[in-house]
Amino acid sequence: MPKNFNNWLNDVIQHSLKRNKFNGKRDRKIYSLRNSIIESKYKKLNPIIAEYKTRSPSGFISDRDYKEYVKFLENYVAGFSVLTEEKYFNGSYEVLNNIAKLTSKPILMKDFVVTFDQIESAYNLGADVVLLIASIISEKELENLINEIKNYGMESLVEIHDQNELEVVINYNPSFVGVNSRNLFNLSIDLNNAVKLIEKIPKNFIKIAESGLKNRNDIDIFKSHGADAFLIGSSLMKDPHLIISLI
Ligand code: 137
């Protein structure tokens, strides 16, 4: 069973444990986010992962259509992140499946993954990367879920929030290590803590900064401390043209 039950997080995990499997079959090749990030860096561009989300526990709300968002941004980004959590983010499997039909950029399924069923759904929906959150799963679950993601040929992004989680996660060789500056329990954003933590990730891992990134300066700060790629939701959902100043 996942650990760290706490109010809304407990509810999200309970919902994930009961989530019905997507019953379609994948009809999309797998696109590597790793290769896309490396290609962006080779072109001297900041690898941005643009997130599509219409609601969040922090009070974010947007009615932006995913089609125009994806078709505009796919010319600039290294990949997309799609919130599929239903209850607190108004996400869905359907929206990821629809976005997967629109773009050949790598897609990260952003959800609270705790079961193999969710990984099978991610694969069949057309996702290329699956998020795992170290704070909500045990070490054994982390190992099993990373391996299951690998079995499908997908890549894993494991999100950490502190040094203890980092010391555990690096033993299981995820495709990417992400640092989320947003505290899952109180929803506060602490960019300084995130910068310090990203610096501690061993150089052989691709490091992804997540949350709270609003402008080029934020990116430059994280980049100077070792971040390889940048996952941005709210700022791009509010103004997709911001991408021009970020890459
Ligand atoms: P943003 O750029 O919107 O600050 O963050 C992008 C992305 O990291 C964020 O949407 C997370 O994937 C999910 N967000 C939130 C949350 C996770 C837990 C609790 C709250 C939230 O309010 O966005």
Short mmCIF file of N, CA and C and ligand atoms in Angstrom, two decimals, residues 8-9 49 51 53 55-60 81 83 88-89 108 110-112 131 133 159 161 179-185 187 189 209-214 231-237, ligand 1:
data_model
loop_
_atom_site.label_atom_id
_atom_site.label_comp_id
_atom_site.label_asym_id
_atom_site.label_seq_id
_atom_site.Cartn_x
_atom_site.Cartn_y
_atom_site.Cartn_z
N TRP A 8 -6.02 15.34 1.25
CA TRP A 8 -6.40 15.21 -0.18
C TRP A 8 -5.56 14.15 -0.86
N LEU A 9 -4.30 14.01 -0.40
CA LEU A 9 -3.40 13.05 -1.04
C LEU A 9 -3.92 11.62 -0.83
N ILE A 49 8.99 21.14 -21.13
CA ILE A 49 7.87 20.18 -21.18
C ILE A 49 6.63 20.98 -20.80
N GLU A 51 2.86 21.57 -19.90
CA GLU A 51 1.81 20.77 -19.28
C GLU A 51 0.42 21.28 -19.65
N LYS A 53 -3.19 21.29 -18.19
CA LYS A 53 -4.05 21.02 -17.04
C LYS A 53 -5.08 22.14 -16.97
N ARG A 55 -7.32 22.41 -14.15
CA ARG A 55 -7.66 22.75 -12.76
C ARG A 55 -6.59 22.15 -11.86
N SER A 56 -6.42 22.72 -10.67
CA SER A 56 -5.47 22.11 -9.74
C SER A 56 -5.84 22.46 -8.30
N PRO A 57 -5.37 21.70 -7.32
CA PRO A 57 -5.68 21.98 -5.91
C PRO A 57 -5.21 23.36 -5.45
N SER A 58 -4.26 23.94 -6.19
CA SER A 58 -3.79 25.30 -5.81
C SER A 58 -4.74 26.38 -6.30
N GLY A 59 -5.81 25.94 -6.97
CA GLY A 59 -6.81 26.93 -7.39
C GLY A 59 -6.66 27.38 -8.83
N PHE A 60 -5.76 26.71 -9.59
CA PHE A 60 -5.61 27.07 -11.01
C PHE A 60 -6.83 26.61 -11.79
N SER A 81 3.28 17.31 -20.96
CA SER A 81 2.81 16.62 -19.75
C SER A 81 1.31 16.79 -19.74
N LEU A 83 -2.13 16.14 -17.43
CA LEU A 83 -2.75 15.72 -16.16
C LEU A 83 -3.93 14.79 -16.46
N TYR A 88 -9.19 16.00 -8.69
CA TYR A 88 -8.65 17.29 -8.23
C TYR A 88 -8.07 18.13 -9.36
N PHE A 89 -7.87 17.49 -10.54
CA PHE A 89 -7.25 18.22 -11.65
C PHE A 89 -8.16 18.29 -12.88
N LEU A 108 4.15 12.87 -21.33
CA LEU A 108 4.24 12.37 -19.95
C LEU A 108 2.83 12.27 -19.37
N LYS A 110 0.83 12.60 -16.34
CA LYS A 110 0.96 13.19 -15.01
C LYS A 110 -0.23 12.74 -14.18
N ASP A 111 0.01 11.81 -13.28
CA ASP A 111 -1.08 11.31 -12.43
C ASP A 111 -0.44 10.79 -11.15
N PHE A 112 -1.28 10.25 -10.27
CA PHE A 112 -0.79 9.71 -9.00
C PHE A 112 -0.79 8.20 -9.17
N LEU A 131 4.85 9.40 -14.77
CA LEU A 131 5.33 10.02 -13.54
C LEU A 131 5.11 9.09 -12.36
N ILE A 133 5.61 9.36 -8.09
CA ILE A 133 5.87 10.33 -7.02
C ILE A 133 6.42 9.57 -5.81
N GLU A 159 9.62 11.72 -9.27
CA GLU A 159 9.58 13.05 -8.65
C GLU A 159 9.95 12.94 -7.17
N HIS A 161 11.06 15.16 -3.41
CA HIS A 161 10.85 16.43 -2.71
C HIS A 161 11.92 16.69 -1.67
N VAL A 179 12.42 17.30 -9.68
CA VAL A 179 12.25 17.98 -8.39
C VAL A 179 11.06 18.91 -8.51
N ASN A 180 10.04 18.63 -7.70
CA ASN A 180 8.84 19.46 -7.74
C ASN A 180 8.95 20.50 -6.63
N SER A 181 8.94 21.76 -7.01
CA SER A 181 9.10 22.83 -6.00
C SER A 181 7.82 23.02 -5.20
N ARG A 182 6.77 22.34 -5.62
CA ARG A 182 5.49 22.48 -4.91
C ARG A 182 5.37 21.38 -3.87
N ASN A 183 5.12 21.76 -2.63
CA ASN A 183 4.94 20.80 -1.54
C ASN A 183 3.58 20.14 -1.69
N LEU A 184 3.56 18.81 -1.76
CA LEU A 184 2.30 18.10 -2.01
C LEU A 184 1.31 18.24 -0.85
N PHE A 185 1.85 18.53 0.34
CA PHE A 185 0.97 18.53 1.51
C PHE A 185 0.37 19.91 1.78
N LEU A 187 0.97 22.59 -0.50
CA LEU A 187 0.85 23.24 -1.82
C LEU A 187 1.73 24.48 -1.97
N ILE A 189 5.06 26.73 -2.74
CA ILE A 189 6.14 26.64 -3.74
C ILE A 189 7.43 27.15 -3.11
N ALA A 209 13.22 20.10 -13.62
CA ALA A 209 12.64 21.03 -12.64
C ALA A 209 11.15 21.14 -12.94
N GLU A 210 10.33 21.00 -11.90
CA GLU A 210 8.87 21.02 -12.09
C GLU A 210 8.23 22.05 -11.16
N SER A 211 7.28 22.80 -11.69
CA SER A 211 6.40 23.68 -10.90
C SER A 211 7.00 25.04 -10.56
N GLY A 212 6.13 26.03 -10.60
CA GLY A 212 6.48 27.36 -10.14
C GLY A 212 7.36 28.17 -11.07
N LEU A 213 7.64 27.61 -12.28
CA LEU A 213 8.52 28.33 -13.21
C LEU A 213 7.70 29.34 -14.01
N LYS A 214 8.07 30.61 -13.92
CA LYS A 214 7.23 31.66 -14.51
C LYS A 214 7.91 32.42 -15.64
N LEU A 231 9.58 21.59 -16.57
CA LEU A 231 8.16 21.25 -16.74
C LEU A 231 7.33 22.44 -16.26
N ILE A 232 6.56 23.02 -17.20
CA ILE A 232 5.82 24.26 -16.92
C ILE A 232 4.35 24.08 -17.31
N GLY A 233 3.47 24.38 -16.35
CA GLY A 233 2.04 24.23 -16.61
C GLY A 233 1.32 25.57 -16.61
N SER A 234 1.07 26.10 -15.41
CA SER A 234 0.22 27.30 -15.25
C SER A 234 0.65 28.46 -16.15
N SER A 235 1.95 28.79 -16.15
CA SER A 235 2.41 29.97 -16.91
C SER A 235 2.14 29.82 -18.41
N LEU A 236 2.32 28.61 -18.93
CA LEU A 236 2.08 28.39 -20.38
C LEU A 236 0.59 28.23 -20.67
N MET A 237 -0.14 27.66 -19.72
CA MET A 237 -1.60 27.56 -19.94
C MET A 237 -2.20 28.96 -19.99
P1 137 B 1 3.09 24.76 -12.60
O1 137 B 1 3.97 25.14 -13.76
O2 137 B 1 1.63 24.85 -12.95
O3 137 B 1 3.44 25.49 -11.31
O4 137 B 1 3.39 23.21 -12.26
C1 137 B 1 3.38 22.29 -13.32
C2 137 B 1 3.35 20.89 -12.73
O5 137 B 1 4.54 20.61 -12.03
C3 137 B 1 2.16 20.73 -11.77
O6 137 B 1 0.96 20.92 -12.46
C4 137 B 1 2.16 19.32 -11.19
O7 137 B 1 2.31 18.44 -12.26
C5 137 B 1 0.87 18.96 -10.54
N1 137 B 1 0.43 20.01 -9.69
C6 137 B 1 -0.61 20.81 -7.69
C7 137 B 1 0.11 19.81 -8.35
C8 137 B 1 0.49 18.65 -7.71
C9 137 B 1 0.14 18.49 -6.37
C10 137 B 1 -0.57 19.47 -5.71
C11 137 B 1 -0.96 20.63 -6.35
C12 137 B 1 -1.03 22.08 -8.38
O8 137 B 1 -1.72 22.86 -7.72
O9 137 B 1 -0.68 22.27 -9.55
#
